[in-house]
Amino acid sequence: MASPSKEVAKEIPTYIRLYTDGSVERPRESPYVPPSPTPDPVTGVTSKDITISENPKISARLFLPKLEQQSQKLPILVHFHGGGFFFESAFSFLYNRFLNLLVSEAKVVAVSVEYRLAPEHPLPAAYDDCWAALNWVASHSSTTEADPNRDSWLLDYGDFDKIYIGGDSAGANLTYNIAMRAGSENLENNVKILGAFIVHPYFWSSKPIGSEPKPMVGHDKALAELVWDFIYPSAAGGIDNPMINPVGPGGPSLATLGCGRLLVCVAEKDKLKERGVWFCVLVKESGWRGELELYESEGEEHVFHILTSGTTSVKDMIKRLASFLK
């Protein structure tokens, strides 16, 4: 419980509270769980935590599936967790559970990035951290470098012709922005992103679409906009910044998306569903030349596949993502 003397500076009720002394409460965050140096009893997946950078502080949890043969090369997934850019973690129970299941089904090496969170580190910190992490992964594709910071799992098992990025909610927003940056900047060793999955993406704009409430009845008070103001108060253009509005003023053309394949997933009862469908239409209209797929989970809510486990819908979702990664 917070001390009665502590004053709230800013909050999003039930999600996060920032106090005037700089301390932060995140009541919805799921607990930390350690990595599994021995195979997980359910999935057979092993995991470990590594440091990518000390300044800024960027770390990651790596996941390796049970191998059929020691010499096999596997696709690489660089994953960005959700949580509105202000809570959750690559080391949390929910994302550890999800990635164990996905890595087991897809047979990929996964790098789950622990990026810096707002409000202590407002955007664009998370974008920069995830770009740095992806470049760190790409640097392993060179056999000539002798960097002690390189990881043996990526060197021994990673197939650098099959690099994927993906995430849900805020992590889907990160995935989109990293793919856009890869369309205009080269990654280390000129490595390319083969595909990206964008699950229940966090996009918004000042102009409502579809059945979203009109401004006079609360569009500008929507959670999506409150979160953006909280995590990126200095964003040029506010809620129409191209990082959150893919067709915001001054943004690059979606035709420059830096990946060859794109899977967009939406959920029927998700308040952000129409944004995901809208994004697919925008990509098609842009002239982007990649392969685009849209997948909808009927009867489900936002990030249901993270919050629950074992249901038919979650199993179907894992299989769909694994199929994309294969």
Coordinates of C-alpha atoms in Angstrom, one line a residue:
M1 CA 0.0 0.0 0.0
A2 CA 1.2 3.5 -0.8
S3 CA 2.0 5.8 2.1
P4 CA -0.9 8.3 2.8
S5 CA 1.7 11.1 2.5
K6 CA 2.7 10.1 -1.1
E7 CA 1.2 12.3 -3.8
V8 CA 0.1 10.9 -7.2
A9 CA 1.6 12.9 -10.0
K10 CA 0.0 11.0 -12.8
E11 CA -1.9 7.7 -13.2
I12 CA -4.0 5.5 -15.5
P13 CA -6.4 4.0 -12.9
T14 CA -5.9 0.2 -12.2
Y15 CA -2.9 0.1 -14.6
I16 CA -0.1 2.4 -13.3
R17 CA 0.5 5.2 -10.8
L18 CA 3.4 7.6 -10.8
Y19 CA 4.1 9.5 -7.5
T20 CA 5.8 12.9 -7.1
D21 CA 8.8 11.2 -5.5
G22 CA 9.4 9.3 -8.8
S23 CA 8.2 5.9 -7.5
V24 CA 5.9 3.8 -9.7
E25 CA 3.2 1.2 -8.9
R26 CA 2.2 -1.3 -11.6
P27 CA -0.7 -3.3 -10.1
R28 CA -1.4 -5.5 -13.1
E29 CA 2.1 -6.7 -13.7
S30 CA 2.5 -10.5 -13.6
P31 CA 5.3 -11.9 -11.4
Y32 CA 8.9 -12.5 -12.4
V33 CA 9.9 -16.1 -13.1
P34 CA 13.4 -17.4 -13.5
P35 CA 14.7 -18.9 -16.7
S36 CA 14.8 -22.7 -17.1
P37 CA 18.5 -23.9 -17.6
T38 CA 17.1 -27.5 -17.7
P39 CA 14.2 -28.4 -20.1
D40 CA 10.8 -27.1 -19.1
P41 CA 8.8 -30.2 -17.9
V42 CA 5.8 -29.3 -20.2
T43 CA 7.4 -28.1 -23.4
G44 CA 11.0 -29.3 -23.2
V45 CA 12.2 -25.7 -23.8
T46 CA 15.3 -24.3 -22.1
S47 CA 15.9 -20.7 -21.4
K48 CA 18.5 -18.3 -20.2
D49 CA 18.9 -14.5 -19.5
I50 CA 21.6 -12.5 -21.2
T51 CA 22.8 -8.8 -21.3
I52 CA 22.8 -7.1 -24.6
S53 CA 23.9 -3.6 -23.5
E54 CA 24.9 -2.0 -20.2
N55 CA 24.3 1.5 -21.3
P56 CA 21.5 1.7 -22.0
K57 CA 20.5 -1.3 -20.0
I58 CA 19.0 -3.9 -22.5
S59 CA 18.7 -7.6 -21.7
A60 CA 16.8 -10.5 -23.0
R61 CA 15.5 -14.0 -22.3
L62 CA 16.6 -16.6 -24.9
F63 CA 14.5 -19.7 -25.5
L64 CA 15.8 -22.9 -27.2
P65 CA 13.4 -25.8 -28.2
K66 CA 14.2 -29.5 -27.7
L67 CA 16.5 -30.3 -30.5
E68 CA 16.1 -33.4 -32.8
Q69 CA 19.7 -33.1 -33.8
Q70 CA 22.5 -30.9 -32.4
S71 CA 23.6 -29.6 -35.7
Q72 CA 20.2 -28.2 -36.9
K73 CA 19.7 -24.6 -37.8
L74 CA 16.5 -22.9 -36.6
P75 CA 14.6 -19.8 -37.5
I76 CA 15.2 -16.9 -35.1
L77 CA 12.3 -14.9 -33.5
V78 CA 13.0 -11.6 -31.9
H79 CA 10.0 -11.0 -29.7
F80 CA 8.7 -7.7 -28.1
H81 CA 6.4 -8.1 -25.2
G82 CA 3.2 -6.1 -24.7
G83 CA 2.0 -4.1 -21.7
G84 CA 1.4 -0.6 -23.0
F85 CA 5.1 0.2 -23.0
F86 CA 4.8 0.7 -19.2
F87 CA 4.4 -2.7 -17.6
E88 CA 5.1 -6.4 -18.1
S89 CA 8.5 -8.0 -18.9
A90 CA 10.4 -10.5 -21.0
F91 CA 10.9 -12.2 -17.6
S92 CA 7.3 -12.3 -16.5
F93 CA 5.2 -15.4 -15.9
L94 CA 2.8 -14.6 -18.7
Y95 CA 5.3 -14.0 -21.4
N96 CA 7.6 -16.9 -20.2
R97 CA 4.6 -19.3 -20.5
F98 CA 3.6 -18.0 -23.9
L99 CA 7.1 -18.2 -25.4
N100 CA 7.7 -21.7 -24.0
L101 CA 4.6 -22.8 -25.9
L102 CA 5.4 -21.0 -29.1
V103 CA 9.1 -22.0 -29.2
S104 CA 8.1 -25.7 -28.6
E105 CA 5.5 -25.6 -31.4
A106 CA 7.4 -23.5 -33.9
K107 CA 10.9 -24.9 -33.3
V108 CA 12.6 -21.5 -33.3
V109 CA 15.3 -19.8 -31.2
A110 CA 13.5 -16.9 -29.5
V111 CA 15.1 -13.7 -28.1
S112 CA 12.5 -12.0 -25.9
V113 CA 13.7 -8.4 -25.5
E114 CA 13.7 -6.6 -22.1
Y115 CA 13.4 -3.0 -23.2
R116 CA 13.2 0.1 -21.0
L117 CA 9.7 1.1 -19.8
A118 CA 7.8 4.4 -19.4
P119 CA 7.4 6.6 -17.5
E120 CA 10.9 6.2 -16.2
H121 CA 12.1 5.9 -19.8
P122 CA 9.5 7.5 -22.1
L123 CA 9.3 6.6 -25.7
P124 CA 11.3 6.5 -28.0
A125 CA 13.5 4.6 -25.6
A126 CA 11.7 1.2 -26.2
Y127 CA 11.9 1.7 -30.0
D128 CA 15.7 2.4 -29.7
D129 CA 16.2 -0.6 -27.4
C130 CA 14.4 -3.1 -29.7
W131 CA 16.3 -1.8 -32.7
A132 CA 19.6 -2.3 -30.8
A133 CA 18.6 -5.8 -29.7
L134 CA 17.7 -6.8 -33.3
N135 CA 21.1 -5.4 -34.5
W136 CA 22.8 -7.4 -31.7
V137 CA 21.1 -10.6 -33.0
A138 CA 22.0 -9.7 -36.6
S139 CA 25.7 -9.2 -35.6
H140 CA 25.9 -13.0 -34.9
S141 CA 25.6 -13.7 -38.6
S142 CA 29.2 -12.8 -39.2
T143 CA 31.7 -15.6 -38.5
T144 CA 34.6 -13.3 -38.3
E145 CA 33.7 -11.2 -35.3
A146 CA 35.2 -12.1 -31.9
D147 CA 32.9 -10.1 -29.7
P148 CA 32.7 -11.7 -26.2
N149 CA 29.1 -10.5 -25.9
R150 CA 28.0 -12.9 -28.6
D151 CA 25.7 -15.8 -27.6
S152 CA 26.4 -19.4 -28.3
W153 CA 22.8 -20.4 -28.9
L154 CA 22.4 -17.9 -31.8
L155 CA 25.9 -18.9 -33.2
D156 CA 25.3 -22.6 -33.0
Y157 CA 21.6 -22.9 -33.9
G158 CA 20.4 -19.6 -35.5
D159 CA 19.5 -19.4 -39.2
F160 CA 20.2 -15.8 -40.2
D161 CA 18.3 -16.2 -43.4
K162 CA 15.1 -16.8 -41.4
I163 CA 14.8 -13.9 -38.9
Y164 CA 11.4 -13.0 -37.7
I165 CA 10.1 -10.3 -35.4
G166 CA 6.8 -10.2 -33.5
G167 CA 4.8 -9.1 -30.6
D168 CA 1.3 -8.3 -29.3
S169 CA -0.4 -5.0 -28.4
A170 CA 2.4 -2.5 -27.6
G171 CA 4.8 -5.3 -28.8
A172 CA 2.9 -5.3 -32.1
N173 CA 3.4 -1.5 -32.3
L174 CA 7.1 -2.1 -31.7
T175 CA 7.2 -4.8 -34.3
Y176 CA 5.6 -2.5 -36.9
N177 CA 8.0 0.4 -36.1
I178 CA 11.1 -1.9 -36.2
A179 CA 9.9 -3.3 -39.6
M180 CA 9.5 0.3 -40.9
R181 CA 12.9 1.3 -39.7
A182 CA 14.4 -1.8 -41.3
G183 CA 12.9 -0.5 -44.6
S184 CA 15.1 2.5 -44.5
E185 CA 18.2 1.5 -42.4
N186 CA 20.4 -1.5 -42.9
L187 CA 20.7 -4.0 -40.0
E188 CA 24.1 -5.4 -39.0
N189 CA 25.8 -7.4 -41.8
N190 CA 22.9 -6.3 -44.0
V191 CA 20.7 -9.0 -42.4
K192 CA 17.1 -9.0 -43.6
I193 CA 13.8 -9.6 -41.7
L194 CA 12.0 -12.5 -43.4
G195 CA 8.7 -11.9 -41.6
A196 CA 6.8 -10.1 -38.9
F197 CA 3.7 -11.0 -36.9
I198 CA 1.6 -8.2 -35.4
V199 CA -0.9 -9.4 -32.9
H200 CA -3.8 -7.2 -31.6
P201 CA -1.8 -4.1 -32.6
Y202 CA -1.8 -0.9 -30.6
F203 CA -2.6 1.8 -33.2
W204 CA -4.7 4.9 -32.8
S205 CA -5.4 8.3 -34.3
S206 CA -7.4 11.4 -33.7
K207 CA -9.9 10.4 -36.3
P208 CA -12.2 7.5 -35.3
I209 CA -12.7 4.5 -37.6
G210 CA -15.5 2.1 -37.9
S211 CA -17.6 1.8 -34.7
E212 CA -15.1 3.6 -32.5
P213 CA -16.7 6.4 -30.5
K214 CA -16.8 9.9 -32.1
P215 CA -14.8 12.7 -30.3
M216 CA -17.9 14.3 -28.7
V217 CA -18.7 11.0 -27.0
G218 CA -15.2 10.0 -25.8
H219 CA -12.8 9.0 -28.6
D220 CA -10.2 11.4 -27.1
K221 CA -10.7 9.8 -23.7
A222 CA -10.1 6.3 -24.9
L223 CA -7.6 4.2 -23.0
A224 CA -5.4 4.0 -26.2
E225 CA -5.0 7.8 -26.2
L226 CA -4.5 8.1 -22.4
V227 CA -1.7 5.5 -22.6
W228 CA 0.0 7.3 -25.5
D229 CA 0.0 10.6 -23.6
F230 CA 1.4 8.9 -20.6
I231 CA 4.2 7.0 -22.4
Y232 CA 5.2 9.6 -25.1
P233 CA 4.2 13.0 -23.8
S234 CA 6.7 14.7 -26.2
A235 CA 5.5 12.9 -29.3
A236 CA 5.3 15.3 -32.3
G237 CA 1.8 15.4 -33.5
G238 CA 0.5 13.7 -30.4
I239 CA -1.9 10.8 -31.1
D240 CA -1.3 11.2 -34.9
N241 CA 2.4 10.7 -34.6
P242 CA 3.4 8.1 -37.3
M243 CA 4.6 5.7 -34.5
I244 CA 1.0 5.2 -33.4
N245 CA -0.9 6.3 -36.5
P246 CA 0.6 4.5 -39.5
V247 CA -0.7 7.2 -41.9
G248 CA 0.1 10.1 -39.6
P249 CA 1.4 13.3 -41.1
G250 CA 5.0 13.1 -42.2
G251 CA 5.3 9.4 -41.8
P252 CA 7.0 7.1 -44.4
S253 CA 5.0 5.1 -46.9
L254 CA 3.9 1.6 -45.7
A255 CA 5.2 0.3 -49.0
T256 CA 8.7 0.6 -47.4
L257 CA 7.9 -2.1 -44.7
G258 CA 11.2 -3.9 -44.3
C259 CA 10.0 -7.5 -44.3
G260 CA 8.9 -10.0 -46.9
R261 CA 5.9 -11.5 -45.0
L262 CA 3.4 -10.0 -42.6
L263 CA 0.8 -11.8 -40.4
V264 CA -1.7 -9.5 -38.6
C265 CA -3.9 -11.1 -35.9
V266 CA -7.1 -9.6 -34.5
A267 CA -9.6 -10.8 -31.9
E268 CA -13.4 -10.4 -32.4
K269 CA -14.1 -8.7 -29.1
D270 CA -10.9 -6.6 -28.9
K271 CA -11.6 -2.8 -28.9
L272 CA -8.5 -2.5 -31.1
K273 CA -9.7 -5.1 -33.6
E274 CA -10.8 -2.5 -36.2
R275 CA -7.4 -0.9 -36.0
G276 CA -5.8 -4.2 -37.0
V277 CA -8.1 -4.6 -40.0
W278 CA -7.6 -1.0 -40.9
F279 CA -3.8 -1.5 -40.9
C280 CA -4.1 -4.5 -43.3
V281 CA -6.1 -2.3 -45.7
L282 CA -3.5 0.5 -45.5
V283 CA -0.7 -2.0 -46.2
K284 CA -2.6 -3.4 -49.2
E285 CA -3.3 0.1 -50.6
S286 CA 0.3 1.2 -50.1
G287 CA 1.7 -1.0 -52.8
W288 CA 3.9 -3.1 -50.4
R289 CA 5.0 -6.1 -52.3
G290 CA 5.2 -8.6 -49.5
E291 CA 2.9 -11.5 -48.5
L292 CA 0.1 -10.3 -46.2
E293 CA -2.2 -12.5 -44.1
L294 CA -5.0 -11.6 -41.6
Y295 CA -6.1 -14.0 -38.9
E296 CA -9.1 -13.5 -36.6
S297 CA -9.8 -15.3 -33.3
E298 CA -13.6 -15.5 -32.9
G299 CA -15.2 -14.7 -29.5
E300 CA -11.9 -13.6 -27.9
E301 CA -10.6 -10.4 -26.2
H302 CA -7.4 -8.4 -26.4
V303 CA -4.2 -10.6 -25.9
F304 CA -6.3 -13.6 -24.7
H305 CA -3.4 -15.9 -25.8
I306 CA -1.1 -14.2 -23.2
L307 CA -3.6 -14.0 -20.4
T308 CA -4.9 -17.6 -20.6
S309 CA -3.5 -21.0 -21.6
G310 CA -4.8 -24.4 -22.7
T311 CA -8.0 -23.3 -24.4
T312 CA -8.8 -24.3 -27.9
S313 CA -8.5 -20.6 -29.1
V314 CA -5.1 -20.3 -27.5
K315 CA -3.9 -23.6 -29.0
D316 CA -5.2 -22.5 -32.4
M317 CA -3.4 -19.2 -32.0
I318 CA -0.1 -20.8 -31.1
K319 CA -0.4 -23.2 -34.1
R320 CA -1.1 -20.3 -36.4
L321 CA 1.9 -18.3 -35.3
A322 CA 4.1 -21.4 -35.4
S323 CA 2.9 -22.1 -38.9
F324 CA 3.9 -18.6 -40.0
L325 CA 7.3 -19.0 -38.4
K326 CA 7.9 -22.3 -40.2

